[in-house]
Amino acid sequence: MLKILVVDDSETVRLKISQLLKQLGHKVLEAENGIVALEVLRGNPDLELCICDINMPEMDGLTFVEEVRKKNDETKDLTFFMCTTETSKAHRDKAKSLGVRGWIHKPYKDSQIIHLVEFMVKELLGDTA
Ligand SMILES: [Mg+2]
Protein backbone atom coordinates (compact mmCIF):
# COMPACT_ATOMS: atom_id res chain seq x y z
CA MET A 1 0.00 0.00 0.00
CA LEU A 2 1.26 3.47 -0.91
CA LYS A 3 0.20 6.86 0.40
CA ILE A 4 -0.57 8.84 -2.73
CA LEU A 5 -1.43 12.51 -3.36
CA VAL A 6 -3.70 13.29 -6.32
CA VAL A 7 -3.53 16.92 -7.45
CA ASP A 8 -5.98 18.19 -10.07
CA ASP A 9 -8.30 21.19 -10.26
CA SER A 10 -11.03 18.99 -11.78
CA GLU A 11 -13.07 17.41 -9.02
CA THR A 12 -14.22 14.71 -11.45
CA VAL A 13 -10.66 13.71 -12.35
CA ARG A 14 -9.58 13.72 -8.68
CA LEU A 15 -12.54 11.56 -7.72
CA LYS A 16 -12.00 9.07 -10.55
CA ILE A 17 -8.27 8.64 -9.90
CA SER A 18 -8.82 8.48 -6.12
CA GLN A 19 -11.52 5.83 -6.40
CA LEU A 20 -9.33 3.73 -8.67
CA LEU A 21 -6.35 3.97 -6.31
CA LYS A 22 -8.48 3.20 -3.26
CA GLN A 23 -9.87 0.12 -5.02
CA LEU A 24 -6.26 -1.01 -5.45
CA GLY A 25 -5.81 -0.67 -1.69
CA HIS A 26 -3.85 2.57 -1.51
CA LYS A 27 -4.35 5.52 0.82
CA VAL A 28 -5.21 8.65 -1.14
CA LEU A 29 -5.18 12.36 -0.33
CA GLU A 30 -6.37 15.05 -2.71
CA ALA A 31 -5.59 18.68 -3.51
CA GLU A 32 -7.12 21.05 -6.08
CA ASN A 33 -4.00 23.12 -6.80
CA GLY A 34 -0.33 23.47 -5.91
CA ILE A 35 -0.91 25.73 -2.91
CA VAL A 36 -3.29 23.22 -1.29
CA ALA A 37 -0.95 20.37 -2.27
CA LEU A 38 1.98 22.03 -0.44
CA GLU A 39 -0.24 22.31 2.62
CA VAL A 40 -1.27 18.64 2.42
CA LEU A 41 2.36 17.58 1.97
CA ARG A 42 3.40 19.64 5.01
CA GLY A 43 0.89 17.72 7.11
CA ASN A 44 1.74 14.35 5.52
CA PRO A 45 5.51 14.06 5.06
CA ASP A 46 5.08 10.28 4.65
CA LEU A 47 3.42 10.66 1.21
CA GLU A 48 5.21 8.39 -1.28
CA LEU A 49 3.84 9.29 -4.68
CA CYS A 50 2.10 12.24 -6.35
CA ILE A 51 -0.01 12.11 -9.50
CA CYS A 52 -0.23 15.73 -10.58
CA ASP A 53 -2.06 17.85 -13.15
CA ILE A 54 -0.21 20.81 -14.70
CA ASN A 55 -2.86 23.38 -15.59
CA MET A 56 -4.46 24.55 -12.35
CA PRO A 57 -5.37 27.94 -10.85
CA GLU A 58 -3.44 29.46 -7.90
CA MET A 59 -0.36 27.29 -8.47
CA ASP A 60 0.25 25.01 -11.47
CA GLY A 61 1.66 21.52 -11.21
CA LEU A 62 5.22 22.22 -12.36
CA THR A 63 5.55 25.18 -9.99
CA PHE A 64 4.35 22.85 -7.23
CA VAL A 65 7.05 20.29 -8.11
CA GLU A 66 9.61 23.12 -8.16
CA GLU A 67 8.54 24.25 -4.68
CA VAL A 68 8.78 20.69 -3.36
CA ARG A 69 12.33 20.28 -4.75
CA LYS A 70 13.37 23.50 -2.94
CA LYS A 71 12.32 22.07 0.42
CA ASN A 72 14.79 21.04 3.04
CA ASP A 73 13.14 17.93 4.40
CA GLU A 74 12.40 14.33 3.40
CA THR A 75 9.47 15.39 1.20
CA LYS A 76 11.73 17.10 -1.37
CA ASP A 77 12.42 13.80 -3.18
CA LEU A 78 8.75 12.87 -3.60
CA THR A 79 8.08 10.79 -6.73
CA PHE A 80 5.98 12.66 -9.30
CA PHE A 81 4.00 11.60 -12.34
CA MET A 82 2.31 14.35 -14.32
CA CYS A 83 -1.20 13.62 -15.65
CA THR A 84 -2.04 16.37 -18.10
CA THR A 85 -3.29 17.56 -21.49
CA GLU A 86 0.02 19.44 -21.90
CA THR A 87 2.30 18.17 -24.66
CA SER A 88 4.81 21.00 -25.13
CA LYS A 89 8.52 20.23 -25.11
CA ALA A 90 9.14 23.17 -22.77
CA HIS A 91 6.87 21.62 -20.15
CA ARG A 92 8.40 18.17 -20.61
CA ASP A 93 11.93 19.56 -20.37
CA LYS A 94 11.06 21.43 -17.21
CA ALA A 95 9.48 18.31 -15.71
CA LYS A 96 12.57 16.28 -16.59
CA SER A 97 14.87 18.86 -14.99
CA LEU A 98 12.77 18.61 -11.83
CA GLY A 99 13.09 14.83 -11.74
CA VAL A 100 9.49 14.03 -12.67
CA ARG A 101 9.35 10.26 -13.26
CA GLY A 102 6.68 9.97 -15.90
CA TRP A 103 3.97 11.56 -17.97
CA ILE A 104 0.39 10.44 -18.57
CA HIS A 105 -1.60 12.18 -21.27
CA LYS A 106 -5.22 13.06 -20.69
CA PRO A 107 -7.57 11.53 -21.48
CA TYR A 108 -5.77 8.81 -19.52
CA LYS A 109 -6.78 5.16 -19.32
CA ASP A 110 -7.30 3.48 -15.95
CA SER A 111 -4.75 0.86 -17.03
CA GLN A 112 -2.04 3.57 -17.26
CA ILE A 113 -2.65 4.63 -13.68
CA ILE A 114 -2.73 0.99 -12.55
CA HIS A 115 0.58 0.24 -14.31
CA LEU A 116 2.43 3.22 -12.93
CA VAL A 117 1.28 2.48 -9.41
CA GLU A 118 2.23 -1.20 -9.71
CA PHE A 119 5.65 -0.09 -10.97
CA MET A 120 6.10 2.26 -8.00
CA VAL A 121 4.92 -0.35 -5.50
CA LYS A 122 7.70 -2.65 -6.75
CA GLU A 123 10.27 0.12 -6.68
CA LEU A 124 9.35 1.56 -3.28
CA LEU A 125 8.23 -1.54 -1.40
CA GLY A 126 10.05 -4.33 -3.23
CA ASP A 127 8.65 -7.44 -4.92
CA THR A 128 7.28 -8.86 -1.69
CA ALA A 129 4.71 -6.03 -1.33
MG1 LIG B 1 -6.31 21.18 -14.83
CSV table of C-alpha atoms and ligand atoms in Angstrom, one decimal:
chain,number,residue,atom,x,y,z
A,1,MET,CA,0.0,0.0,0.0
A,2,LEU,CA,1.3,3.5,-0.9
A,3,LYS,CA,0.2,6.9,0.4
A,4,ILE,CA,-0.6,8.8,-2.7
A,5,LEU,CA,-1.4,12.5,-3.4
A,6,VAL,CA,-3.7,13.3,-6.3
A,7,VAL,CA,-3.5,16.9,-7.4
A,8,ASP,CA,-6.0,18.2,-10.1
A,9,ASP,CA,-8.3,21.2,-10.3
A,10,SER,CA,-11.0,19.0,-11.8
A,11,GLU,CA,-13.1,17.4,-9.0
A,12,THR,CA,-14.2,14.7,-11.5
A,13,VAL,CA,-10.7,13.7,-12.3
A,14,ARG,CA,-9.6,13.7,-8.7
A,15,LEU,CA,-12.5,11.6,-7.7
A,16,LYS,CA,-12.0,9.1,-10.6
A,17,ILE,CA,-8.3,8.6,-9.9
A,18,SER,CA,-8.8,8.5,-6.1
A,19,GLN,CA,-11.5,5.8,-6.4
A,20,LEU,CA,-9.3,3.7,-8.7
A,21,LEU,CA,-6.3,4.0,-6.3
A,22,LYS,CA,-8.5,3.2,-3.3
A,23,GLN,CA,-9.9,0.1,-5.0
A,24,LEU,CA,-6.3,-1.0,-5.5
A,25,GLY,CA,-5.8,-0.7,-1.7
A,26,HIS,CA,-3.8,2.6,-1.5
A,27,LYS,CA,-4.4,5.5,0.8
A,28,VAL,CA,-5.2,8.7,-1.1
A,29,LEU,CA,-5.2,12.4,-0.3
A,30,GLU,CA,-6.4,15.0,-2.7
A,31,ALA,CA,-5.6,18.7,-3.5
A,32,GLU,CA,-7.1,21.0,-6.1
A,33,ASN,CA,-4.0,23.1,-6.8
A,34,GLY,CA,-0.3,23.5,-5.9
A,35,ILE,CA,-0.9,25.7,-2.9
A,36,VAL,CA,-3.3,23.2,-1.3
A,37,ALA,CA,-1.0,20.4,-2.3
A,38,LEU,CA,2.0,22.0,-0.4
A,39,GLU,CA,-0.2,22.3,2.6
A,40,VAL,CA,-1.3,18.6,2.4
A,41,LEU,CA,2.4,17.6,2.0
A,42,ARG,CA,3.4,19.6,5.0
A,43,GLY,CA,0.9,17.7,7.1
A,44,ASN,CA,1.7,14.4,5.5
A,45,PRO,CA,5.5,14.1,5.1
A,46,ASP,CA,5.1,10.3,4.6
A,47,LEU,CA,3.4,10.7,1.2
A,48,GLU,CA,5.2,8.4,-1.3
A,49,LEU,CA,3.8,9.3,-4.7
A,50,CYS,CA,2.1,12.2,-6.3
A,51,ILE,CA,0.0,12.1,-9.5
A,52,CYS,CA,-0.2,15.7,-10.6
A,53,ASP,CA,-2.1,17.9,-13.2
A,54,ILE,CA,-0.2,20.8,-14.7
A,55,ASN,CA,-2.9,23.4,-15.6
A,56,MET,CA,-4.5,24.5,-12.3
A,57,PRO,CA,-5.4,27.9,-10.9
A,58,GLU,CA,-3.4,29.5,-7.9
A,59,MET,CA,-0.4,27.3,-8.5
A,60,ASP,CA,0.2,25.0,-11.5
A,61,GLY,CA,1.7,21.5,-11.2
A,62,LEU,CA,5.2,22.2,-12.4
A,63,THR,CA,5.6,25.2,-10.0
A,64,PHE,CA,4.3,22.9,-7.2
A,65,VAL,CA,7.0,20.3,-8.1
A,66,GLU,CA,9.6,23.1,-8.2
A,67,GLU,CA,8.5,24.2,-4.7
A,68,VAL,CA,8.8,20.7,-3.4
A,69,ARG,CA,12.3,20.3,-4.7
A,70,LYS,CA,13.4,23.5,-2.9
A,71,LYS,CA,12.3,22.1,0.4
A,72,ASN,CA,14.8,21.0,3.0
A,73,ASP,CA,13.1,17.9,4.4
A,74,GLU,CA,12.4,14.3,3.4
A,75,THR,CA,9.5,15.4,1.2
A,76,LYS,CA,11.7,17.1,-1.4
A,77,ASP,CA,12.4,13.8,-3.2
A,78,LEU,CA,8.8,12.9,-3.6
A,79,THR,CA,8.1,10.8,-6.7
A,80,PHE,CA,6.0,12.7,-9.3
A,81,PHE,CA,4.0,11.6,-12.3
A,82,MET,CA,2.3,14.3,-14.3
A,83,CYS,CA,-1.2,13.6,-15.7
A,84,THR,CA,-2.0,16.4,-18.1
A,85,THR,CA,-3.3,17.6,-21.5
A,86,GLU,CA,0.0,19.4,-21.9
A,87,THR,CA,2.3,18.2,-24.7
A,88,SER,CA,4.8,21.0,-25.1
A,89,LYS,CA,8.5,20.2,-25.1
A,90,ALA,CA,9.1,23.2,-22.8
A,91,HIS,CA,6.9,21.6,-20.1
A,92,ARG,CA,8.4,18.2,-20.6
A,93,ASP,CA,11.9,19.6,-20.4
A,94,LYS,CA,11.1,21.4,-17.2
A,95,ALA,CA,9.5,18.3,-15.7
A,96,LYS,CA,12.6,16.3,-16.6
A,97,SER,CA,14.9,18.9,-15.0
A,98,LEU,CA,12.8,18.6,-11.8
A,99,GLY,CA,13.1,14.8,-11.7
A,100,VAL,CA,9.5,14.0,-12.7
A,101,ARG,CA,9.3,10.3,-13.3
A,102,GLY,CA,6.7,10.0,-15.9
A,103,TRP,CA,4.0,11.6,-18.0
A,104,ILE,CA,0.4,10.4,-18.6
A,105,HIS,CA,-1.6,12.2,-21.3
A,106,LYS,CA,-5.2,13.1,-20.7
A,107,PRO,CA,-7.6,11.5,-21.5
A,108,TYR,CA,-5.8,8.8,-19.5
A,109,LYS,CA,-6.8,5.2,-19.3
A,110,ASP,CA,-7.3,3.5,-15.9
A,111,SER,CA,-4.7,0.9,-17.0
A,112,GLN,CA,-2.0,3.6,-17.3
A,113,ILE,CA,-2.6,4.6,-13.7
A,114,ILE,CA,-2.7,1.0,-12.6
A,115,HIS,CA,0.6,0.2,-14.3
A,116,LEU,CA,2.4,3.2,-12.9
A,117,VAL,CA,1.3,2.5,-9.4
A,118,GLU,CA,2.2,-1.2,-9.7
A,119,PHE,CA,5.6,-0.1,-11.0
A,120,MET,CA,6.1,2.3,-8.0
A,121,VAL,CA,4.9,-0.3,-5.5
A,122,LYS,CA,7.7,-2.7,-6.7
A,123,GLU,CA,10.3,0.1,-6.7
A,124,LEU,CA,9.4,1.6,-3.3
A,125,LEU,CA,8.2,-1.5,-1.4
A,126,GLY,CA,10.0,-4.3,-3.2
A,127,ASP,CA,8.6,-7.4,-4.9
A,128,THR,CA,7.3,-8.9,-1.7
A,129,ALA,CA,4.7,-6.0,-1.3
B,1,MG,MG,-6.3,21.2,-14.8
